[in-house]
CSV table of N, CA and C in Angstrom, one decimal:
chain,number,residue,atom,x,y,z
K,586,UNK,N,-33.2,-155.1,-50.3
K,586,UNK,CA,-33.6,-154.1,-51.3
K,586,UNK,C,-32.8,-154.4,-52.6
K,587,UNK,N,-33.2,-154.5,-53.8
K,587,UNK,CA,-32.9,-154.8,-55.2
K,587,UNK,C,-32.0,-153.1,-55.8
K,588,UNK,N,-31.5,-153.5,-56.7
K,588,UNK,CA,-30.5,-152.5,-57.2
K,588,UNK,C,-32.2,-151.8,-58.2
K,589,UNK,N,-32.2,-150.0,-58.1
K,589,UNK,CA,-33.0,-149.8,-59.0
K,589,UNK,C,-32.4,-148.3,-59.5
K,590,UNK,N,-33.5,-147.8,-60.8
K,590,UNK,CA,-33.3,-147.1,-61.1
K,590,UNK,C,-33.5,-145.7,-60.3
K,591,UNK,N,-33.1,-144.2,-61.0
K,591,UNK,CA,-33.6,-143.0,-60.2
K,591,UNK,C,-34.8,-142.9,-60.9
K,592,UNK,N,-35.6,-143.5,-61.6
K,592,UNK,CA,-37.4,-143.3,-62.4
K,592,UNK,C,-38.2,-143.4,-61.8
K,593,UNK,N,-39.4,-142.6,-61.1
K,593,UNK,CA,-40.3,-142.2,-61.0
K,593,UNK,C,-40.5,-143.0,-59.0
K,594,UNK,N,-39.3,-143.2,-58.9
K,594,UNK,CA,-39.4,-143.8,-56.9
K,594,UNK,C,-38.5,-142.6,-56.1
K,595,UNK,N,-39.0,-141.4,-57.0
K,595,UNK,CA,-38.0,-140.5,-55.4
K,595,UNK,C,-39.8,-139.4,-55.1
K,596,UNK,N,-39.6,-139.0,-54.2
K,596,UNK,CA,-40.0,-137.8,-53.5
K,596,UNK,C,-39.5,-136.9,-53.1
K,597,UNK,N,-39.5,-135.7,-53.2
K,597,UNK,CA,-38.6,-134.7,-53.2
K,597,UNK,C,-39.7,-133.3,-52.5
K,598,UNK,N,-39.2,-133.1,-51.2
K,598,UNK,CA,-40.3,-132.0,-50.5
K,598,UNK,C,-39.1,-131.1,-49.7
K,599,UNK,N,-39.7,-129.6,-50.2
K,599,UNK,CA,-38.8,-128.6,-49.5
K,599,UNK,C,-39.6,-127.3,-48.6
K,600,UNK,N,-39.2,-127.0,-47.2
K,600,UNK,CA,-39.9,-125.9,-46.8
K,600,UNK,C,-39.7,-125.1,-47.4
K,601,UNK,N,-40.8,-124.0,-47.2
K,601,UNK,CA,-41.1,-122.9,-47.4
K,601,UNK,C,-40.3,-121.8,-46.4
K,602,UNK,N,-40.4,-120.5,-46.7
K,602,UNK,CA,-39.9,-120.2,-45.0
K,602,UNK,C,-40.7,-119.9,-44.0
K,603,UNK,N,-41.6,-120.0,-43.8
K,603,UNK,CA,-42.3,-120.3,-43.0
K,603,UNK,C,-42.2,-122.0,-42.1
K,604,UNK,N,-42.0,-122.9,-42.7
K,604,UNK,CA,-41.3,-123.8,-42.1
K,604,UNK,C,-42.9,-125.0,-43.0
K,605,UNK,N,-43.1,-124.7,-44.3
K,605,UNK,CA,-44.1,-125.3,-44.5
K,605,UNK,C,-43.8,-126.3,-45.3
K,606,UNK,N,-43.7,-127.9,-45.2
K,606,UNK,CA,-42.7,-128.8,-46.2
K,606,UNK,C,-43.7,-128.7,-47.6
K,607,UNK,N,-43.3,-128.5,-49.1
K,607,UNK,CA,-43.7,-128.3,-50.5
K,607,UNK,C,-43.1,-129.6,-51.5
K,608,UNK,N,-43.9,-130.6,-51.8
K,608,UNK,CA,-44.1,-131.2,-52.8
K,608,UNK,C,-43.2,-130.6,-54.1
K,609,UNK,N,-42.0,-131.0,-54.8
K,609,UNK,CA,-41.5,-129.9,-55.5
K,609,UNK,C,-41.5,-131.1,-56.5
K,610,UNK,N,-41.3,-131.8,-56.7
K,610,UNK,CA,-40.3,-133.0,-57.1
K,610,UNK,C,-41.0,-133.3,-59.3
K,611,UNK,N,-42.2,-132.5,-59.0
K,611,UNK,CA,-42.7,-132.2,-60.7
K,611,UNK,C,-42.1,-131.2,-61.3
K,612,UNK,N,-41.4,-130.2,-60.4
K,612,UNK,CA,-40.9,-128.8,-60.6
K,612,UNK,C,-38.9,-129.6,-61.2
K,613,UNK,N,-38.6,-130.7,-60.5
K,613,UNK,CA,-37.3,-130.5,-60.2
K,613,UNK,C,-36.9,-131.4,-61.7
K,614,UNK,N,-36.1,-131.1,-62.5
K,614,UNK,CA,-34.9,-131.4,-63.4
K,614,UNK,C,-34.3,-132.8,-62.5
K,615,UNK,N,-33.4,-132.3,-61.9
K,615,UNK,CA,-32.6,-133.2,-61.6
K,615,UNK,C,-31.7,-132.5,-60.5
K,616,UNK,N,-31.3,-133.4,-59.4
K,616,UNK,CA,-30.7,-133.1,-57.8
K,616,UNK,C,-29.5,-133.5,-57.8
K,617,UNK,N,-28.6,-133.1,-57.2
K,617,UNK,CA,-27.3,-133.8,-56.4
K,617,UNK,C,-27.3,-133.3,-55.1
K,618,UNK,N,-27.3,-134.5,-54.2
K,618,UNK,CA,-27.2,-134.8,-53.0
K,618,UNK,C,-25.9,-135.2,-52.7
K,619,UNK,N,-24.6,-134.3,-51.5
K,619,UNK,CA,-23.8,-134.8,-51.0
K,619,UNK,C,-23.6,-134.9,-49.5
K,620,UNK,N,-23.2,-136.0,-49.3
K,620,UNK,CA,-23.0,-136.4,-47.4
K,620,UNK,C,-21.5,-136.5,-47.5
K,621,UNK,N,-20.1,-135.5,-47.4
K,621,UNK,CA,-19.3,-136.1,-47.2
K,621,UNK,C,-18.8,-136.0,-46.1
K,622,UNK,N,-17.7,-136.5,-45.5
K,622,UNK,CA,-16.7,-136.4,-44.1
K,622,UNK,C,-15.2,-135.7,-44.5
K,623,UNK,N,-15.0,-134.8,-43.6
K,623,UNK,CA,-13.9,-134.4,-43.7
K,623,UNK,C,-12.8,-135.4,-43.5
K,624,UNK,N,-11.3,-135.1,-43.7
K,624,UNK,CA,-10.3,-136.4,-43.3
K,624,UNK,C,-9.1,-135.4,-43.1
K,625,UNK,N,-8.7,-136.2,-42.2
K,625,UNK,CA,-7.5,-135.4,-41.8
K,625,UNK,C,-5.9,-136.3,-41.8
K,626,UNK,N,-5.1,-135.8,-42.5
K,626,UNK,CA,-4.2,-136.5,-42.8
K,626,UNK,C,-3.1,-136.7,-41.4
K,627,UNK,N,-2.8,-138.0,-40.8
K,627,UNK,CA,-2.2,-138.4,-39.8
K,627,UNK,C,-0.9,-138.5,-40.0
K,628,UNK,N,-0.4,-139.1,-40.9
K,628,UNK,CA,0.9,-140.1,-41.4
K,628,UNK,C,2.1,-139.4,-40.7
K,629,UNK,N,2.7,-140.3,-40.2
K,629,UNK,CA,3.7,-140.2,-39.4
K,629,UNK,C,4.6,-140.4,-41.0
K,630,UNK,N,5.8,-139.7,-40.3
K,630,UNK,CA,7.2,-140.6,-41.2
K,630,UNK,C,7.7,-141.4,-41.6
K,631,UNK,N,7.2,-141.9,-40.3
K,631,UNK,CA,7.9,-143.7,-40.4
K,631,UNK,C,6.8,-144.7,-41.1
K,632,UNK,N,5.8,-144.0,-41.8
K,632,UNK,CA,4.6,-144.8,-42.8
K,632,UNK,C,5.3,-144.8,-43.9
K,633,UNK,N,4.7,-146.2,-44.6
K,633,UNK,CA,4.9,-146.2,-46.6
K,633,UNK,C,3.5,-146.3,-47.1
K,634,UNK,N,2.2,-145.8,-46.1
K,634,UNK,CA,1.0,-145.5,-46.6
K,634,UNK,C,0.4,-144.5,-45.7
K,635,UNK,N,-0.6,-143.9,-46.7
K,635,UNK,CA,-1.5,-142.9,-45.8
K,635,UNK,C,-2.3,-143.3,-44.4
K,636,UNK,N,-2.3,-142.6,-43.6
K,636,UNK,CA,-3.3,-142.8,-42.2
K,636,UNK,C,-3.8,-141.2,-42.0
K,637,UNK,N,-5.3,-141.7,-41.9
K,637,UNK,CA,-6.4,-140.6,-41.9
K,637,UNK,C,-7.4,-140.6,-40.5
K,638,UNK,N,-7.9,-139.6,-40.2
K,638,UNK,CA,-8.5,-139.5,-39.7
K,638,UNK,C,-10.0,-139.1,-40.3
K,639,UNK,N,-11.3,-139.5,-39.9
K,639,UNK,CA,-12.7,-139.2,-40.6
K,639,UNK,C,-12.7,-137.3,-39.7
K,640,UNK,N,-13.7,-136.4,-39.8
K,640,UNK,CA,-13.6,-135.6,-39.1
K,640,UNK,C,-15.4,-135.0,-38.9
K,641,UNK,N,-15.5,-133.6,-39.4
K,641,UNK,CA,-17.3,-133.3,-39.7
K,641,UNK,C,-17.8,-134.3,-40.6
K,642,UNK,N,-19.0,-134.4,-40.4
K,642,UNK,CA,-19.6,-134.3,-41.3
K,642,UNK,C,-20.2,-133.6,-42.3
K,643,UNK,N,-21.1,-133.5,-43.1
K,643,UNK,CA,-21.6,-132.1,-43.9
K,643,UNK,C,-22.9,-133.0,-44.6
K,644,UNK,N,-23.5,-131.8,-45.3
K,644,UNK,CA,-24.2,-132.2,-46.4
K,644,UNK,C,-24.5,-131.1,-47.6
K,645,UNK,N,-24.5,-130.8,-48.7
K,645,UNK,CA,-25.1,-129.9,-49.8
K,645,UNK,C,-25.7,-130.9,-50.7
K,646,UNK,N,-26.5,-130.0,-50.9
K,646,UNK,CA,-27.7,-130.1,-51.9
K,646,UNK,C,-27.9,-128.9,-53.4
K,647,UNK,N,-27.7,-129.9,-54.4
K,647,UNK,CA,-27.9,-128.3,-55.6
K,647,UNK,C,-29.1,-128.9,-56.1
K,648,UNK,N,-31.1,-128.5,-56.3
K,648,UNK,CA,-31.5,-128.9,-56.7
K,648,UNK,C,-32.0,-127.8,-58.1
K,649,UNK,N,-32.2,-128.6,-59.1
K,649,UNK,CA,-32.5,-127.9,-60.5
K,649,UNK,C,-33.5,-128.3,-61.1
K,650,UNK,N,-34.4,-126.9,-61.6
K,650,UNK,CA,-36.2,-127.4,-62.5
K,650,UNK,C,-36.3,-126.2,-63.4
K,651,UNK,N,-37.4,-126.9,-63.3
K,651,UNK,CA,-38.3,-125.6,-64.4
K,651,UNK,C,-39.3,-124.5,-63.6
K,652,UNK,N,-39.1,-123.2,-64.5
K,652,UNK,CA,-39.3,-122.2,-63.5
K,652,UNK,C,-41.2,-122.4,-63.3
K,653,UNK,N,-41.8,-122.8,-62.0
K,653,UNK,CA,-43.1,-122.4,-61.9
K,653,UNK,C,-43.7,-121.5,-60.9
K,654,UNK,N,-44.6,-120.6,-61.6
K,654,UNK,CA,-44.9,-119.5,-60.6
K,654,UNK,C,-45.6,-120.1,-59.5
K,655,UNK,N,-46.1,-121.0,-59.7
K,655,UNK,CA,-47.1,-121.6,-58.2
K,655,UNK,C,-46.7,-122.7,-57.6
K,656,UNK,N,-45.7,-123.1,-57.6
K,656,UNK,CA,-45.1,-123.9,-57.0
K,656,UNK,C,-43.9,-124.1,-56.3
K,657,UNK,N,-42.9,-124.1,-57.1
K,657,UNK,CA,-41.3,-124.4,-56.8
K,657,UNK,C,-40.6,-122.8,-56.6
K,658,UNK,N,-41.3,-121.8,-57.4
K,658,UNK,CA,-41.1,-120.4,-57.2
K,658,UNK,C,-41.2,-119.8,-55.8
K,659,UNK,N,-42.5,-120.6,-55.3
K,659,UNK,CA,-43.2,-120.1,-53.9
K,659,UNK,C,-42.3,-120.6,-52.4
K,660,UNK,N,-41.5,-121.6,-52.9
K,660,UNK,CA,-40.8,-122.3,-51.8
K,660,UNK,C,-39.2,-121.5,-52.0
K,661,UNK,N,-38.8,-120.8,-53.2
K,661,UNK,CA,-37.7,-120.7,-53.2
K,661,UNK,C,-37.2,-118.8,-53.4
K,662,UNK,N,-38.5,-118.3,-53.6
K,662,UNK,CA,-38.3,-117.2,-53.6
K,662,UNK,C,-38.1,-116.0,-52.5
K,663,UNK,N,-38.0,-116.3,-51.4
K,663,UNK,CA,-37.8,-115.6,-50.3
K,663,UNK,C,-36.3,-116.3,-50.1
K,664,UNK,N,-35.4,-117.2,-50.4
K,664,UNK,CA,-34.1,-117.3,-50.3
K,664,UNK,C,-33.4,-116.0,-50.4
K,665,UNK,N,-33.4,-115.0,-50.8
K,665,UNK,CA,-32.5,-113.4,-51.0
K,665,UNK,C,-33.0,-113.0,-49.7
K,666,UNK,N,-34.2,-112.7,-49.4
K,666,UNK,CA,-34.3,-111.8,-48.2
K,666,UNK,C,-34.9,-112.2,-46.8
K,667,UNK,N,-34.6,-114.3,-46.6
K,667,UNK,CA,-34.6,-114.7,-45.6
K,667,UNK,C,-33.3,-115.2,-45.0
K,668,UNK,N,-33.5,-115.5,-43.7
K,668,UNK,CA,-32.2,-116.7,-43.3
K,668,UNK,C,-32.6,-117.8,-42.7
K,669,UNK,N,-33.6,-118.7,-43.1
K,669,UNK,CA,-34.4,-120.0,-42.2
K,669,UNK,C,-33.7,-120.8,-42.8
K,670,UNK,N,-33.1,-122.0,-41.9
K,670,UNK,CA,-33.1,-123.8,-42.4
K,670,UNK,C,-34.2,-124.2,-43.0
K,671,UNK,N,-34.2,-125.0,-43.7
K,671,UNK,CA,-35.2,-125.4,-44.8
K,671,UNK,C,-35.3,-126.9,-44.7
K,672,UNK,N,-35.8,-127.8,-44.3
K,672,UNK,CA,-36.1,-129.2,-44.3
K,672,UNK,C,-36.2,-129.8,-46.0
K,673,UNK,N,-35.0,-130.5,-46.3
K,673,UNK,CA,-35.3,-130.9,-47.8
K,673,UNK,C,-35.2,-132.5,-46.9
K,674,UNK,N,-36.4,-132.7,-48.0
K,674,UNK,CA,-36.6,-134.3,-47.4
K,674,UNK,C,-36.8,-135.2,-49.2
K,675,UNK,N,-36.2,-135.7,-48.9
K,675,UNK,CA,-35.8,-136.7,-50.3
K,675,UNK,C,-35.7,-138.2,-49.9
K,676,UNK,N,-37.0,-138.7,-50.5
K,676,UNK,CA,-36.8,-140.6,-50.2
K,676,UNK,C,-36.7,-140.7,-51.9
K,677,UNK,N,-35.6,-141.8,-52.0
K,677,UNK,CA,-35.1,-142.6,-53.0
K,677,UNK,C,-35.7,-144.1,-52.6
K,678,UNK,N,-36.5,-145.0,-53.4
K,678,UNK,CA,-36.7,-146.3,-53.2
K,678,UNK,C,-36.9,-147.0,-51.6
K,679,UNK,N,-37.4,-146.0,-50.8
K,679,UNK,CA,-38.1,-146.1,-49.3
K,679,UNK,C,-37.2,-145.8,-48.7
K,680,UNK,N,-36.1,-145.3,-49.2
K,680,UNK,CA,-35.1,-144.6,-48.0
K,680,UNK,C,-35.1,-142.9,-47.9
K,681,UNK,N,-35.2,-142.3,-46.7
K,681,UNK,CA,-35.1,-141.3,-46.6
K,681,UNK,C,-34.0,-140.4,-46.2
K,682,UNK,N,-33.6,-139.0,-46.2
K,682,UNK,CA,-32.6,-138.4,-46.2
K,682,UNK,C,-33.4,-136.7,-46.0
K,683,UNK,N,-33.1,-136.1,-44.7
K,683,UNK,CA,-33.8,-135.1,-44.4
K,683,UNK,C,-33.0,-134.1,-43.9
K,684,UNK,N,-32.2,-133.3,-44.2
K,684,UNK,CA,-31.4,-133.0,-43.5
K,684,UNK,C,-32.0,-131.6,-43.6
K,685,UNK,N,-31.6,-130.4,-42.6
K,685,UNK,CA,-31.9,-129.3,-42.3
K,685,UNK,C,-30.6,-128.5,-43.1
K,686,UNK,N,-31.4,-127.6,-44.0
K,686,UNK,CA,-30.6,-126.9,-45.3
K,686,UNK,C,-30.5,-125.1,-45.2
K,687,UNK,N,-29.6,-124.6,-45.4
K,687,UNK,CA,-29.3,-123.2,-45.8
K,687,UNK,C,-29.5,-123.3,-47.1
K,688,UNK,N,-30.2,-122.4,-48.0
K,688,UNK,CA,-30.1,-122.2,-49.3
K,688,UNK,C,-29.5,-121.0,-49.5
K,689,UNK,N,-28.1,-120.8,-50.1
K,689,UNK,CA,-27.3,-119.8,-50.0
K,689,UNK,C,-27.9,-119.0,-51.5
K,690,UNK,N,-28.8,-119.7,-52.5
K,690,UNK,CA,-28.8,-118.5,-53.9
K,690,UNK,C,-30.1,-119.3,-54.1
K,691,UNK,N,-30.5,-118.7,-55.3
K,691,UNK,CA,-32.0,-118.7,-56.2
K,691,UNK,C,-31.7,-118.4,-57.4
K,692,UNK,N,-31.1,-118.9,-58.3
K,692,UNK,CA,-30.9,-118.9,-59.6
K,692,UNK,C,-31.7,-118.8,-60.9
K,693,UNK,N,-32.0,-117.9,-61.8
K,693,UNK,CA,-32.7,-117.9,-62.6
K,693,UNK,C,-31.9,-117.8,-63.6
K,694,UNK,N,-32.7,-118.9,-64.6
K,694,UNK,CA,-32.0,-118.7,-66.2
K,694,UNK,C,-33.0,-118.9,-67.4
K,695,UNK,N,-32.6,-117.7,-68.5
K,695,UNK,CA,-33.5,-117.7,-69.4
K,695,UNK,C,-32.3,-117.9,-70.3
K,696,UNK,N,-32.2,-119.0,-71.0
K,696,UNK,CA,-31.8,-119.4,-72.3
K,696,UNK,C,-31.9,-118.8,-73.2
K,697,UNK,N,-31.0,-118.9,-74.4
K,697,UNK,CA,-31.0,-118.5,-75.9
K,697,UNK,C,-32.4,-119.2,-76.6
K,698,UNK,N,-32.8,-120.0,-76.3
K,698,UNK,CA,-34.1,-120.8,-76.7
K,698,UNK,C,-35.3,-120.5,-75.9
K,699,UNK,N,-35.4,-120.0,-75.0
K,699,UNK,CA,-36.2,-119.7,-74.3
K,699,UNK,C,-36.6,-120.6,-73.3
K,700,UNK,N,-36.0,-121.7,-72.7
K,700,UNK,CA,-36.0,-122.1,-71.4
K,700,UNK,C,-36.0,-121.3,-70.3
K,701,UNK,N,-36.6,-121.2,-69.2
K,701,UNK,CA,-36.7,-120.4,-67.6
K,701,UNK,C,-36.6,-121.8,-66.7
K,702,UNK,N,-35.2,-121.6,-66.6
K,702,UNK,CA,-35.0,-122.6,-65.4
K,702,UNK,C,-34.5,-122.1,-64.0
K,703,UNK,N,-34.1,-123.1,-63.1
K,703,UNK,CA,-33.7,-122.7,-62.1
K,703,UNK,C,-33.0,-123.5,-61.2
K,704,UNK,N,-31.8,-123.0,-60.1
K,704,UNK,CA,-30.8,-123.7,-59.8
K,704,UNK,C,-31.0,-123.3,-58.0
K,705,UNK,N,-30.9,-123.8,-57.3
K,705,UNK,CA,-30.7,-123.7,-55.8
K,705,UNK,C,-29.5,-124.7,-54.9
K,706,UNK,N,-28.9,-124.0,-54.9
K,706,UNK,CA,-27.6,-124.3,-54.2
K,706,UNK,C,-27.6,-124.2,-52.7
K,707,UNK,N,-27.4,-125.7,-51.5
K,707,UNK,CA,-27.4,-124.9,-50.5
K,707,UNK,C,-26.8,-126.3,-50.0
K,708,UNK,N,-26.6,-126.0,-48.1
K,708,UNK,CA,-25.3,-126.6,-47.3
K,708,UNK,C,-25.9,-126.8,-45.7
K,709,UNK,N,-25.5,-127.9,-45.2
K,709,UNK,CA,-26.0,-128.2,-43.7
K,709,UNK,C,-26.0,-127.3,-43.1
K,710,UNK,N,-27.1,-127.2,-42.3
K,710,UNK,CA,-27.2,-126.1,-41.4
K,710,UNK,C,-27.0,-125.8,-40.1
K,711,UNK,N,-27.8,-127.0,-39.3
K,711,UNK,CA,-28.3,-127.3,-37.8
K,711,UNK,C,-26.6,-128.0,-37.1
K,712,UNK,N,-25.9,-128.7,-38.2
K,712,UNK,CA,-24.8,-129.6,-36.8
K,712,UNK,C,-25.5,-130.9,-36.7
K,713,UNK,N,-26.5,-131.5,-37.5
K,713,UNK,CA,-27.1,-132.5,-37.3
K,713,UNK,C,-26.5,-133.4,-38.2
K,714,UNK,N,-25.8,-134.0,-38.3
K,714,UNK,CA,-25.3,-135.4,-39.3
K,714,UNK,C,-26.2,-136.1,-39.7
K,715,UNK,N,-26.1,-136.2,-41.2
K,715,UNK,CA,-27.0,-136.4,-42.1
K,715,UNK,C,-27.3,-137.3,-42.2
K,716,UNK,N,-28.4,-138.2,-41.8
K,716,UNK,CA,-28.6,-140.0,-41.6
K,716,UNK,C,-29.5,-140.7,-42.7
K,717,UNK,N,-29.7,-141.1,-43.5
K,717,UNK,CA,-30.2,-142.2,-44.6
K,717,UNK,C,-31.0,-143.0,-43.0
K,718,UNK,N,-32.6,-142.7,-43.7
K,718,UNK,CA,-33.5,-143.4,-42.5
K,718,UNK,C,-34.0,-144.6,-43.6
């Protein structure tokens, strides 16, 4: 695979709560995806360098758009008064990344200009380590 841009090669699909995967990826601004590993510090005394251990793993996701009533609204507005895992499935350049998601908030913002955007914040759910297929 060639080194490419993030322009117009991602897919971006989020359930609903009902468990229904939603096409969002016209709705979305812009995403950050993290997979990190916990580490746990080893080092004896008798080291003159760090020794770590890897530990969990994890994943969050903050995805951010523009506000639409029939779409990206429908997938994210039961976040306040549900508690379902949410399947966010995101392929970058034929790779994919699907992990099972808690969305902790549903964010709305009306700007001094009149922008209505919106921010979704959320974190691994299931205990499943997050794998790039």
């Amino acid at each position: 695979m060639s080194k490419a841009s993030g322009l117009g090669q991602t897919t971006l699909s989020v359930d609903d709560a009902s468990g229904t995967p939603t096409v969002i990826k016209n709705d979305v601004t812009n995403w950050q995806m993290s997979t990190p590993r916990g580490v746990q510090d080893i080092t004896g005394v008798d080291k003159s360098a760090n020794e770590r251990l890897l530990l969990l793993a994890d994943c969050s996701v903050t995805l951010n758009g523009v506000f639409n009533a029939s779409v990206s609204h429908l997938v994210f507005r039961t976040v306040p008064s549900t508690s379902v895992n949410r399947t966010v499935t995101q392929t970058v350049n034929g790779v994919t990344l699907a992990p099972e998601i808690l969305f902790s908030d549903y964010q709305l913002t009306r700007s001094d200009s009149g922008e209505l955007t919106w921010s979704a914040p959320g974190s691994l759910a299931d205990g499943t380590v997050p794998t790039w297929a």
